[in-house]
DNA sequence: CGCGATTTGTGCACGCCTTCACAAGCGCCT
DNA sequence: AGGCGCTTGTGAAGGCGTGCACAAATCGCG
């Protein structure tokens, strides 16, 4: 990405600390580390070893150390990582100290559940606006918020300086909603509608497709079935309390 | 890749067709290809070029060709891929021709939405049972199904030969639910509760954590903000209708 | 004050995945 | 029948990510 200028160390040289460009794989794991750290903090732990945190986050300890080393984190050799310090570091890197404003478009079955989800607020996000195109939904109160009409999206998004939008509308309207979000200044989109969105290159999109998740599991079921068919009988070895997560 | 044995094509030589072991990255993309193919089929297309299908699925055409070549797919040079044939191939590989039975545990906010989701049925899955530990929920009718008590999980799962379970319970109970599912013979789990599950090695787990998705987006917001701070002014180039999906 | 136990940070090698580039194959048109 | 354009399938190269293994660093204790 950004070629290195004047090989200085990434410390906070001046007012704005240099932003390290972490590997994508690393930043995808930071949230899991953060969750594990919060859990540890609640149990009163002051420090964690890489081994301990890795176990809590379900990863290899070497991987965890390398990940943390990327963000210049300061652990103490022989002791481990300071839990509170690491929480602050990761929250800063992820930009969670801003308590980011999020809007949700499409208040149907899924949208209702999302609008009432406490897990967003507790992990750094404020759902500040709900939108729907159906006049019957507009005006409805959900979790202290009033559903507004999609026509007001652009105005409200600007007023509340919303940078993240969630799409929970039917697949056919997802692209139009994405366009409206982009026009309203949103630069990050979380999309629950199946299908591919087309957006400007400065906008980030992440997709959650439950059917795809199930289909990947189905593949592994198929594979497991076709393996137990041929070799020695069905060896369902419980293999101790180990953890198995398929894919990434 | 697979060393060639007696140069025969990988067709169904005997009763059980050889099961190709595809790269994980490939199988994660097959469902997206499948969705795009179904869409193309509806519009009446008989064949697609790798370029066309790649665009519809949002990937590089070379990647798509390599993916399809892994499953020994038969395209026709100069023409493209037969849509109907490819659909059958992919559905077979993913094991979707079985119309797999799925059960859902935890009928709360999220569980309600999932139980009524039509996107499962249309993409190869039948939700055949709903479970909850709350006596007030047991007996409730959702989408033609009656919520049953978790105590009946093991019996029902065996009766219906359920291989895939979905967890939509609070984080604290997710591990216990996973243990119950495993005890009931479930070998694939889709988990919506934040946290790490510990399961035997013959059980596959996939996790969906919405807060993590938002946090990854938040990171990119943070990064974008810190970039526009230093270099030339804010260059929000719309860059044509290109597509941008961050992470995998 | 020195030593051993412990744990971090990382150099290195390996494997997976992506992407390019092109030869081989296929159909159509003349 | 032959040639031409189009598209697939794949060899090769490069990049990224993972995990091992170990040196460096720190703490506690005698
Ligand atoms: N329900 C689930 O569990 C589930 C699971 C996975 C994915 N999804 C996906 O999430 C999306 C929503 O699912 P759902 O079950 O909530 O559907 P739904 O039909 O219950 O809700 C869709 C809502 O979007 C609103 N809407 C439609 N067009 C709109 C527009 N242009 N602008 C704003 N709002 C608009 C509708 O008025 C409705 O309230 C779908 O794409 C679906 O495939 C749903
Ligand atoms: N609501 C959302 O939009 C959302 C989004 C992302 C993740 N999640 C996660 O999904 C899970 C469910 O969220 P929710 O909002 O539906 O919560 P909820 O409290 O509304 O529902 C939880 C349900 O699980 C049932 N339950 C509790 N313990 C159980 C057990 N041991 N066995 C069976 N059932 C049990 C409860 O009776 C309740 O009906 C949580 O882990 C949450 O973090 C929810």
mmCIF file with all atom_site columns, C-alpha atoms in Angstrom, chain A residues 103-245:
data_model
loop_
_atom_site.group_PDB
_atom_site.id
_atom_site.type_symbol
_atom_site.label_atom_id
_atom_site.label_alt_id
_atom_site.label_comp_id
_atom_site.label_asym_id
_atom_site.label_entity_id
_atom_site.label_seq_id
_atom_site.pdbx_PDB_ins_code
_atom_site.Cartn_x
_atom_site.Cartn_y
_atom_site.Cartn_z
_atom_site.occupancy
_atom_site.B_iso_or_equiv
_atom_site.pdbx_formal_charge
_atom_site.auth_seq_id
_atom_site.auth_comp_id
_atom_site.auth_asym_id
_atom_site.auth_atom_id
_atom_site.pdbx_PDB_model_num
ATOM 1   C CA . UNK A 1 103 ? -27.653 3.406   10.427 1.00 0.00 ? 103 UNK A CA 1
ATOM 2   C CA . UNK A 1 104 ? -29.806 0.455   9.454  1.00 0.00 ? 104 UNK A CA 1
ATOM 3   C CA . UNK A 1 105 ? -31.851 0.291   6.270  1.00 0.00 ? 105 UNK A CA 1
ATOM 4   C CA . UNK A 1 106 ? -34.670 -2.245  6.016  1.00 0.00 ? 106 UNK A CA 1
ATOM 5   C CA . UNK A 1 107 ? -36.649 -2.916  9.184  1.00 0.00 ? 107 UNK A CA 1
ATOM 6   C CA . UNK A 1 108 ? -38.140 -6.287  8.346  1.00 0.00 ? 108 UNK A CA 1
ATOM 7   C CA . UNK A 1 109 ? -37.632 -9.617  10.079 1.00 0.00 ? 109 UNK A CA 1
ATOM 8   C CA . UNK A 1 110 ? -33.878 -9.353  10.223 1.00 0.00 ? 110 UNK A CA 1
ATOM 9   C CA . UNK A 1 111 ? -33.787 -5.588  10.633 1.00 0.00 ? 111 UNK A CA 1
ATOM 10  C CA . UNK A 1 112 ? -35.993 -5.786  13.720 1.00 0.00 ? 112 UNK A CA 1
ATOM 11  C CA . UNK A 1 113 ? -33.608 -8.191  15.380 1.00 0.00 ? 113 UNK A CA 1
ATOM 12  C CA . UNK A 1 114 ? -30.593 -6.083  14.494 1.00 0.00 ? 114 UNK A CA 1
ATOM 13  C CA . UNK A 1 115 ? -32.197 -2.854  15.680 1.00 0.00 ? 115 UNK A CA 1
ATOM 14  C CA . UNK A 1 116 ? -32.744 -4.352  19.105 1.00 0.00 ? 116 UNK A CA 1
ATOM 15  C CA . UNK A 1 117 ? -29.358 -6.005  19.401 1.00 0.00 ? 117 UNK A CA 1
ATOM 16  C CA . UNK A 1 118 ? -27.468 -4.948  22.497 1.00 0.00 ? 118 UNK A CA 1
ATOM 17  C CA . UNK A 1 119 ? -24.212 -6.421  21.203 1.00 0.00 ? 119 UNK A CA 1
ATOM 18  C CA . UNK A 1 120 ? -23.598 -3.430  18.971 1.00 0.00 ? 120 UNK A CA 1
ATOM 19  C CA . UNK A 1 121 ? -23.682 -0.803  21.701 1.00 0.00 ? 121 UNK A CA 1
ATOM 20  C CA . UNK A 1 122 ? -21.474 -2.851  23.994 1.00 0.00 ? 122 UNK A CA 1
ATOM 21  C CA . UNK A 1 123 ? -18.819 -3.180  21.357 1.00 0.00 ? 123 UNK A CA 1
ATOM 22  C CA . UNK A 1 124 ? -18.346 0.351   20.177 1.00 0.00 ? 124 UNK A CA 1
ATOM 23  C CA . UNK A 1 125 ? -21.301 1.222   17.949 1.00 0.00 ? 125 UNK A CA 1
ATOM 24  C CA . UNK A 1 126 ? -24.407 3.367   18.249 1.00 0.00 ? 126 UNK A CA 1
ATOM 25  C CA . UNK A 1 127 ? -27.353 2.626   16.006 1.00 0.00 ? 127 UNK A CA 1
ATOM 26  C CA . UNK A 1 128 ? -28.632 6.152   15.487 1.00 0.00 ? 128 UNK A CA 1
ATOM 27  C CA . UNK A 1 129 ? -31.146 5.790   12.679 1.00 0.00 ? 129 UNK A CA 1
ATOM 28  C CA . UNK A 1 130 ? -33.526 3.243   11.138 1.00 0.00 ? 130 UNK A CA 1
ATOM 29  C CA . UNK A 1 131 ? -34.902 3.538   7.627  1.00 0.00 ? 131 UNK A CA 1
ATOM 30  C CA . UNK A 1 132 ? -37.519 1.728   5.598  1.00 0.00 ? 132 UNK A CA 1
ATOM 31  C CA . UNK A 1 133 ? -39.301 2.379   2.319  1.00 0.00 ? 133 UNK A CA 1
ATOM 32  C CA . UNK A 1 134 ? -42.611 0.942   3.505  1.00 0.00 ? 134 UNK A CA 1
ATOM 33  C CA . UNK A 1 135 ? -44.921 3.748   4.732  1.00 0.00 ? 135 UNK A CA 1
ATOM 34  C CA . UNK A 1 136 ? -46.509 1.305   7.166  1.00 0.00 ? 136 UNK A CA 1
ATOM 35  C CA . UNK A 1 137 ? -43.163 0.838   8.930  1.00 0.00 ? 137 UNK A CA 1
ATOM 36  C CA . UNK A 1 138 ? -42.278 4.520   9.051  1.00 0.00 ? 138 UNK A CA 1
ATOM 37  C CA . UNK A 1 139 ? -43.027 5.979   12.477 1.00 0.00 ? 139 UNK A CA 1
ATOM 38  C CA . UNK A 1 140 ? -42.723 2.664   14.250 1.00 0.00 ? 140 UNK A CA 1
ATOM 39  C CA . UNK A 1 141 ? -40.745 2.770   17.488 1.00 0.00 ? 141 UNK A CA 1
ATOM 40  C CA . UNK A 1 142 ? -37.995 0.211   17.997 1.00 0.00 ? 142 UNK A CA 1
ATOM 41  C CA . UNK A 1 143 ? -35.682 0.273   20.954 1.00 0.00 ? 143 UNK A CA 1
ATOM 42  C CA . UNK A 1 144 ? -36.160 3.993   21.412 1.00 0.00 ? 144 UNK A CA 1
ATOM 43  C CA . UNK A 1 145 ? -35.658 4.834   17.760 1.00 0.00 ? 145 UNK A CA 1
ATOM 44  C CA . UNK A 1 146 ? -38.278 5.918   15.248 1.00 0.00 ? 146 UNK A CA 1
ATOM 45  C CA . UNK A 1 147 ? -38.228 4.334   11.805 1.00 0.00 ? 147 UNK A CA 1
ATOM 46  C CA . UNK A 1 148 ? -37.770 7.027   9.182  1.00 0.00 ? 148 UNK A CA 1
ATOM 47  C CA . UNK A 1 149 ? -38.467 7.006   5.473  1.00 0.00 ? 149 UNK A CA 1
ATOM 48  C CA . UNK A 1 150 ? -35.625 6.217   3.091  1.00 0.00 ? 150 UNK A CA 1
ATOM 49  C CA . UNK A 1 151 ? -36.156 9.571   1.419  1.00 0.00 ? 151 UNK A CA 1
ATOM 50  C CA . UNK A 1 152 ? -34.705 11.209  4.511  1.00 0.00 ? 152 UNK A CA 1
ATOM 51  C CA . UNK A 1 153 ? -31.601 9.062   4.437  1.00 0.00 ? 153 UNK A CA 1
ATOM 52  C CA . UNK A 1 154 ? -29.310 11.602  2.868  1.00 0.00 ? 154 UNK A CA 1
ATOM 53  C CA . UNK A 1 155 ? -30.339 14.427  5.163  1.00 0.00 ? 155 UNK A CA 1
ATOM 54  C CA . UNK A 1 156 ? -30.177 12.402  8.380  1.00 0.00 ? 156 UNK A CA 1
ATOM 55  C CA . UNK A 1 157 ? -26.897 10.737  7.499  1.00 0.00 ? 157 UNK A CA 1
ATOM 56  C CA . UNK A 1 158 ? -25.291 14.111  7.014  1.00 0.00 ? 158 UNK A CA 1
ATOM 57  C CA . UNK A 1 159 ? -26.759 15.517  10.233 1.00 0.00 ? 159 UNK A CA 1
ATOM 58  C CA . UNK A 1 160 ? -25.551 12.615  12.329 1.00 0.00 ? 160 UNK A CA 1
ATOM 59  C CA . UNK A 1 161 ? -22.339 12.170  10.311 1.00 0.00 ? 161 UNK A CA 1
ATOM 60  C CA . UNK A 1 162 ? -23.000 8.506   9.766  1.00 0.00 ? 162 UNK A CA 1
ATOM 61  C CA . UNK A 1 163 ? -20.145 6.643   8.123  1.00 0.00 ? 163 UNK A CA 1
ATOM 62  C CA . UNK A 1 164 ? -21.398 3.056   8.423  1.00 0.00 ? 164 UNK A CA 1
ATOM 63  C CA . UNK A 1 165 ? -24.612 1.657   6.982  1.00 0.00 ? 165 UNK A CA 1
ATOM 64  C CA . UNK A 1 166 ? -26.237 -1.746  7.346  1.00 0.00 ? 166 UNK A CA 1
ATOM 65  C CA . UNK A 1 167 ? -28.408 -3.133  4.540  1.00 0.00 ? 167 UNK A CA 1
ATOM 66  C CA . UNK A 1 168 ? -31.198 -5.518  5.545  1.00 0.00 ? 168 UNK A CA 1
ATOM 67  C CA . UNK A 1 169 ? -33.549 -5.115  2.603  1.00 0.00 ? 169 UNK A CA 1
ATOM 68  C CA . UNK A 1 170 ? -34.597 -7.705  -0.007 1.00 0.00 ? 170 UNK A CA 1
ATOM 69  C CA . UNK A 1 171 ? -31.881 -8.638  -2.515 1.00 0.00 ? 171 UNK A CA 1
ATOM 70  C CA . UNK A 1 172 ? -33.542 -6.814  -5.387 1.00 0.00 ? 172 UNK A CA 1
ATOM 71  C CA . UNK A 1 173 ? -33.343 -3.439  -3.686 1.00 0.00 ? 173 UNK A CA 1
ATOM 72  C CA . UNK A 1 174 ? -29.909 -3.820  -2.116 1.00 0.00 ? 174 UNK A CA 1
ATOM 73  C CA . UNK A 1 175 ? -28.041 -2.097  -4.939 1.00 0.00 ? 175 UNK A CA 1
ATOM 74  C CA . UNK A 1 176 ? -30.370 0.883   -4.915 1.00 0.00 ? 176 UNK A CA 1
ATOM 75  C CA . UNK A 1 177 ? -30.028 1.173   -1.154 1.00 0.00 ? 177 UNK A CA 1
ATOM 76  C CA . UNK A 1 178 ? -26.248 0.962   -1.458 1.00 0.00 ? 178 UNK A CA 1
ATOM 77  C CA . UNK A 1 179 ? -26.305 3.760   -4.009 1.00 0.00 ? 179 UNK A CA 1
ATOM 78  C CA . UNK A 1 180 ? -28.431 5.874   -1.679 1.00 0.00 ? 180 UNK A CA 1
ATOM 79  C CA . UNK A 1 181 ? -26.069 5.211   1.220  1.00 0.00 ? 181 UNK A CA 1
ATOM 80  C CA . UNK A 1 182 ? -23.065 6.180   -0.860 1.00 0.00 ? 182 UNK A CA 1
ATOM 81  C CA . UNK A 1 183 ? -24.831 9.339   -2.007 1.00 0.00 ? 183 UNK A CA 1
ATOM 82  C CA . UNK A 1 184 ? -25.475 10.119  1.647  1.00 0.00 ? 184 UNK A CA 1
ATOM 83  C CA . UNK A 1 185 ? -21.769 9.979   2.391  1.00 0.00 ? 185 UNK A CA 1
ATOM 84  C CA . UNK A 1 186 ? -21.582 6.510   3.917  1.00 0.00 ? 186 UNK A CA 1
ATOM 85  C CA . UNK A 1 187 ? -18.183 4.921   3.272  1.00 0.00 ? 187 UNK A CA 1
ATOM 86  C CA . UNK A 1 188 ? -18.619 1.511   4.907  1.00 0.00 ? 188 UNK A CA 1
ATOM 87  C CA . UNK A 1 189 ? -21.447 -0.934  4.275  1.00 0.00 ? 189 UNK A CA 1
ATOM 88  C CA . UNK A 1 190 ? -22.419 -4.173  5.950  1.00 0.00 ? 190 UNK A CA 1
ATOM 89  C CA . UNK A 1 191 ? -24.702 -6.064  3.580  1.00 0.00 ? 191 UNK A CA 1
ATOM 90  C CA . UNK A 1 192 ? -27.039 -8.900  4.556  1.00 0.00 ? 192 UNK A CA 1
ATOM 91  C CA . UNK A 1 193 ? -28.712 -9.222  1.171  1.00 0.00 ? 193 UNK A CA 1
ATOM 92  C CA . UNK A 1 194 ? -27.336 -11.999 -1.043 1.00 0.00 ? 194 UNK A CA 1
ATOM 93  C CA . UNK A 1 195 ? -25.630 -10.708 -4.143 1.00 0.00 ? 195 UNK A CA 1
ATOM 94  C CA . UNK A 1 196 ? -22.789 -8.504  -5.253 1.00 0.00 ? 196 UNK A CA 1
ATOM 95  C CA . UNK A 1 197 ? -22.836 -4.784  -4.595 1.00 0.00 ? 197 UNK A CA 1
ATOM 96  C CA . UNK A 1 198 ? -21.178 -2.278  -6.871 1.00 0.00 ? 198 UNK A CA 1
ATOM 97  C CA . UNK A 1 199 ? -19.784 0.752   -5.085 1.00 0.00 ? 199 UNK A CA 1
ATOM 98  C CA . UNK A 1 200 ? -17.069 3.368   -5.597 1.00 0.00 ? 200 UNK A CA 1
ATOM 99  C CA . UNK A 1 201 ? -13.574 2.258   -4.712 1.00 0.00 ? 201 UNK A CA 1
ATOM 100 C CA . UNK A 1 202 ? -13.416 4.454   -1.629 1.00 0.00 ? 202 UNK A CA 1
ATOM 101 C CA . UNK A 1 203 ? -16.324 2.580   -0.052 1.00 0.00 ? 203 UNK A CA 1
ATOM 102 C CA . UNK A 1 204 ? -15.749 -0.656  1.840  1.00 0.00 ? 204 UNK A CA 1
ATOM 103 C CA . UNK A 1 205 ? -18.294 -3.440  1.745  1.00 0.00 ? 205 UNK A CA 1
ATOM 104 C CA . UNK A 1 206 ? -18.548 -6.526  3.896  1.00 0.00 ? 206 UNK A CA 1
ATOM 105 C CA . UNK A 1 207 ? -21.128 -9.171  3.148  1.00 0.00 ? 207 UNK A CA 1
ATOM 106 C CA . UNK A 1 208 ? -22.880 -11.606 5.468  1.00 0.00 ? 208 UNK A CA 1
ATOM 107 C CA . UNK A 1 209 ? -24.708 -14.391 3.658  1.00 0.00 ? 209 UNK A CA 1
ATOM 108 C CA . UNK A 1 210 ? -26.109 -17.058 5.916  1.00 0.00 ? 210 UNK A CA 1
ATOM 109 C CA . UNK A 1 211 ? -27.005 -19.415 3.106  1.00 0.00 ? 211 UNK A CA 1
ATOM 110 C CA . UNK A 1 212 ? -23.384 -19.371 1.970  1.00 0.00 ? 212 UNK A CA 1
ATOM 111 C CA . UNK A 1 213 ? -22.254 -20.318 5.462  1.00 0.00 ? 213 UNK A CA 1
ATOM 112 C CA . UNK A 1 214 ? -24.663 -23.232 5.508  1.00 0.00 ? 214 UNK A CA 1
ATOM 113 C CA . UNK A 1 215 ? -23.585 -24.319 2.034  1.00 0.00 ? 215 UNK A CA 1
ATOM 114 C CA . UNK A 1 216 ? -19.960 -24.412 3.111  1.00 0.00 ? 216 UNK A CA 1
ATOM 115 C CA . UNK A 1 217 ? -20.966 -26.569 6.049  1.00 0.00 ? 217 UNK A CA 1
ATOM 116 C CA . UNK A 1 218 ? -22.980 -28.722 3.680  1.00 0.00 ? 218 UNK A CA 1
ATOM 117 C CA . UNK A 1 219 ? -19.906 -29.289 1.560  1.00 0.00 ? 219 UNK A CA 1
ATOM 118 C CA . UNK A 1 220 ? -17.994 -30.559 4.546  1.00 0.00 ? 220 UNK A CA 1
ATOM 119 C CA . UNK A 1 221 ? -20.905 -32.822 5.461  1.00 0.00 ? 221 UNK A CA 1
ATOM 120 C CA . UNK A 1 222 ? -20.800 -34.201 1.954  1.00 0.00 ? 222 UNK A CA 1
ATOM 121 C CA . UNK A 1 223 ? -17.059 -34.678 2.169  1.00 0.00 ? 223 UNK A CA 1
ATOM 122 C CA . UNK A 1 224 ? -17.229 -36.370 5.560  1.00 0.00 ? 224 UNK A CA 1
ATOM 123 C CA . UNK A 1 225 ? -19.954 -38.697 4.304  1.00 0.00 ? 225 UNK A CA 1
ATOM 124 C CA . UNK A 1 226 ? -18.018 -39.710 1.225  1.00 0.00 ? 226 UNK A CA 1
ATOM 125 C CA . UNK A 1 227 ? -14.931 -40.404 3.318  1.00 0.00 ? 227 UNK A CA 1
ATOM 126 C CA . UNK A 1 228 ? -16.602 -42.655 5.875  1.00 0.00 ? 228 UNK A CA 1
ATOM 127 C CA . UNK A 1 229 ? -18.081 -44.576 2.951  1.00 0.00 ? 229 UNK A CA 1
ATOM 128 C CA . UNK A 1 230 ? -14.803 -45.991 1.727  1.00 0.00 ? 230 UNK A CA 1
ATOM 129 C CA . UNK A 1 231 ? -12.063 -46.315 4.400  1.00 0.00 ? 231 UNK A CA 1
ATOM 130 C CA . UNK A 1 232 ? -12.311 -48.132 7.753  1.00 0.00 ? 232 UNK A CA 1
ATOM 131 C CA . UNK A 1 233 ? -15.779 -47.886 9.349  1.00 0.00 ? 233 UNK A CA 1
ATOM 132 C CA . UNK A 1 234 ? -17.123 -44.656 10.797 1.00 0.00 ? 234 UNK A CA 1
ATOM 133 C CA . UNK A 1 235 ? -14.380 -43.469 13.162 1.00 0.00 ? 235 UNK A CA 1
ATOM 134 C CA . UNK A 1 236 ? -16.121 -40.733 15.058 1.00 0.00 ? 236 UNK A CA 1
ATOM 135 C CA . UNK A 1 237 ? -13.157 -39.998 17.291 1.00 0.00 ? 237 UNK A CA 1
ATOM 136 C CA . UNK A 1 238 ? -14.078 -37.393 19.899 1.00 0.00 ? 238 UNK A CA 1
ATOM 137 C CA . UNK A 1 239 ? -10.390 -36.347 19.839 1.00 0.00 ? 239 UNK A CA 1
ATOM 138 C CA . UNK A 1 240 ? -10.477 -34.540 23.197 1.00 0.00 ? 240 UNK A CA 1
ATOM 139 C CA . UNK A 1 241 ? -11.971 -31.109 23.705 1.00 0.00 ? 241 UNK A CA 1
ATOM 140 C CA . UNK A 1 242 ? -10.176 -29.625 20.777 1.00 0.00 ? 242 UNK A CA 1
ATOM 141 C CA . UNK A 1 243 ? -11.516 -26.827 18.659 1.00 0.00 ? 243 UNK A CA 1
ATOM 142 C CA . UNK A 1 244 ? -12.324 -26.995 15.002 1.00 0.00 ? 244 UNK A CA 1
ATOM 143 C CA . UNK A 1 245 ? -13.280 -24.024 12.936 1.00 0.00 ? 245 UNK A CA 1
#
